[in-house]
Tab-separated table of C-alpha atoms in Angstrom:
chain	number	residue	atom	x	y	z
L	230	MET	CA	205.795	188.225	28.495
L	231	ARG	CA	206.049	186.001	25.521
L	232	GLY	CA	207.766	183.277	27.524
L	233	ASP	CA	204.942	183.435	30.102
L	234	ALA	CA	202.334	182.824	27.311
L	235	LEU	CA	204.371	180.021	26.040
L	236	ILE	CA	204.637	178.375	29.390
L	237	ASN	CA	201.098	178.783	30.236
L	238	ASN	CA	199.953	177.305	26.952
L	239	ILE	CA	202.323	174.240	27.380
L	240	GLN	CA	200.978	173.709	30.827
L	241	SER	CA	197.371	174.071	29.525
L	242	LEU	CA	198.177	171.430	26.805
L	243	ILE	CA	199.539	169.021	29.476
L	244	ALA	CA	196.390	169.654	31.752
L	245	THR	CA	194.214	169.119	28.603
L	246	PHE	CA	195.974	165.769	27.545
L	247	ALA	CA	195.688	164.532	31.180
L	248	ASP	CA	191.940	165.341	31.245
L	249	ILE	CA	191.470	163.344	27.996
L	250	HIS	CA	193.097	160.421	29.703
L	251	ALA	CA	190.929	160.708	32.776
L	252	THR	CA	187.643	161.452	30.825
L	253	ASP	CA	188.379	158.122	28.943
L	254	LYS	CA	188.140	156.300	32.229
L	255	GLN	CA	184.543	157.578	32.824
L	256	GLY	CA	181.686	155.606	31.771
L	257	TRP	CA	180.008	156.488	28.505
L	258	SER	CA	177.654	159.254	28.373
L	259	THR	CA	176.716	162.155	25.972
L	260	GLU	CA	178.610	164.617	28.215
L	261	ARG	CA	181.706	162.544	28.082
L	262	THR	CA	181.592	162.485	24.384
L	263	GLU	CA	181.104	166.233	24.090
L	264	LYS	CA	183.914	166.847	26.737
L	265	LEU	CA	186.205	164.637	24.685
L	266	ARG	CA	185.548	166.396	21.493
L	267	ALA	CA	185.995	169.874	23.272
L	268	LEU	CA	189.186	168.694	24.685
L	269	SER	CA	190.560	167.440	21.336
L	270	GLU	CA	189.552	170.592	19.914
L	271	HIS	CA	191.359	172.599	22.520
L	272	ILE	CA	194.628	170.454	21.966
L	273	ARG	CA	194.539	171.592	18.272
L	274	TYR	CA	193.730	175.311	19.282
L	275	THR	CA	196.548	175.430	21.930
L	276	GLU	CA	198.877	173.714	19.309
L	277	THR	CA	198.148	176.820	16.981
L	278	VAL	CA	198.645	179.348	19.728
L	279	ILE	CA	202.033	177.753	20.697
L	280	LYS	CA	203.175	177.753	16.952
L	281	SER	CA	202.360	181.579	16.832
L	282	LEU	CA	204.393	182.244	19.925
L	283	HIS	CA	207.309	179.990	18.977
L	284	PRO	CA	207.319	178.126	15.601
L	285	ASP	CA	209.919	175.629	16.480
L	286	ILE	CA	208.179	174.552	19.753
L	287	GLY	CA	204.884	174.621	17.965
L	288	THR	CA	206.518	172.106	15.396
L	289	LYS	CA	207.480	169.808	18.281
L	290	VAL	CA	203.871	169.959	19.691
L	291	GLU	CA	202.529	169.157	16.214
L	292	GLN	CA	204.798	166.243	15.629
L	293	TRP	CA	203.919	165.130	19.332
L	294	ARG	CA	200.135	165.176	18.487
L	295	THR	CA	200.360	163.570	15.084
L	296	SER	CA	203.214	161.216	15.357
L	297	SER	CA	202.308	157.422	15.498
L	298	ASP	CA	203.816	154.630	17.496
L	299	ASN	CA	204.849	151.309	16.089
L	300	GLU	CA	201.163	150.133	16.350
L	301	GLY	CA	199.846	153.126	14.357
L	302	SER	CA	198.507	154.945	17.439
L	303	SER	CA	198.477	158.610	17.399
L	304	ILE	CA	196.548	161.173	19.512
L	305	PRO	CA	193.931	161.910	16.981
L	306	ARG	CA	193.509	158.137	16.234
L	307	VAL	CA	193.078	157.253	19.929
L	308	VAL	CA	190.573	160.136	20.585
L	309	SER	CA	188.692	159.154	17.492
L	310	TYR	CA	188.572	155.511	18.575
L	311	ILE	CA	187.223	156.603	22.096
L	312	LEU	CA	184.593	158.803	20.265
L	313	GLY	CA	184.070	156.373	17.531
L	314	GLY	CA	181.473	153.840	19.016
L	315	VAL	CA	178.483	154.457	21.269
L	316	GLY	CA	179.855	153.197	24.731
L	317	ALA	CA	183.256	152.775	23.365
L	318	ILE	CA	185.513	152.854	26.518
L	319	ILE	CA	189.141	151.896	25.928
L	320	GLY	CA	189.980	151.394	29.434
L	321	ASP	CA	193.611	150.235	29.746
L	322	LYS	CA	194.149	149.479	26.109
L	323	TYR	CA	196.014	152.683	25.328
L	324	ASP	CA	197.249	153.530	28.792
L	325	GLU	CA	201.052	152.875	27.893
L	326	PHE	CA	200.643	155.015	24.713
L	327	LEU	CA	198.957	157.784	26.656
L	328	PHE	CA	201.649	157.782	29.339
L	329	SER	CA	204.315	157.720	26.705
L	330	LYS	CA	202.712	160.794	25.014
L	331	ALA	CA	202.512	162.396	28.328
L	332	GLU	CA	206.360	161.990	28.948
L	333	ASP	CA	206.959	163.280	25.515
L	334	LEU	CA	205.045	166.441	26.411
L	335	ARG	CA	207.009	166.876	29.619
L	336	ARG	CA	210.148	166.806	27.520
L	337	ILE	CA	208.881	169.588	25.286
L	338	GLN	CA	207.904	171.692	28.382
L	339	GLY	CA	211.640	171.075	29.512
L	340	TYR	CA	212.700	172.421	26.090
L	341	VAL	CA	210.449	175.510	26.589
L	342	PHE	CA	211.968	176.074	30.010
L	343	GLU	CA	215.429	176.041	28.363
L	344	GLU	CA	214.449	178.251	25.667
L	345	ILE	CA	213.026	180.982	27.754
L	346	SER	CA	215.882	180.871	30.251
L	347	GLU	CA	218.408	181.668	27.453
């Protein structure tokens, strides 16, 4: 049961992160801004749930969310940048970063599958 909840939350995290990337590509609107805020909050909430289900994996998720690349970009920074200005659309500027973070998240998902299969 706990393993199922962990998998469901990791998959929710992956879907939410993909939704942030897709939403960034949309034209600016109040609805887009509200959606990005809600998605960002959902990532933090899901991280908390994962920590309660499996502290080690929760720590990996926290590090994934907060760690910066060599240019100082992190998920909170990129989302803040997207939300920061009226009409701020980052387009392709952070695509490589976001794709890299998506790959990191898939690795964490693989780790989850390994953990629950033991």
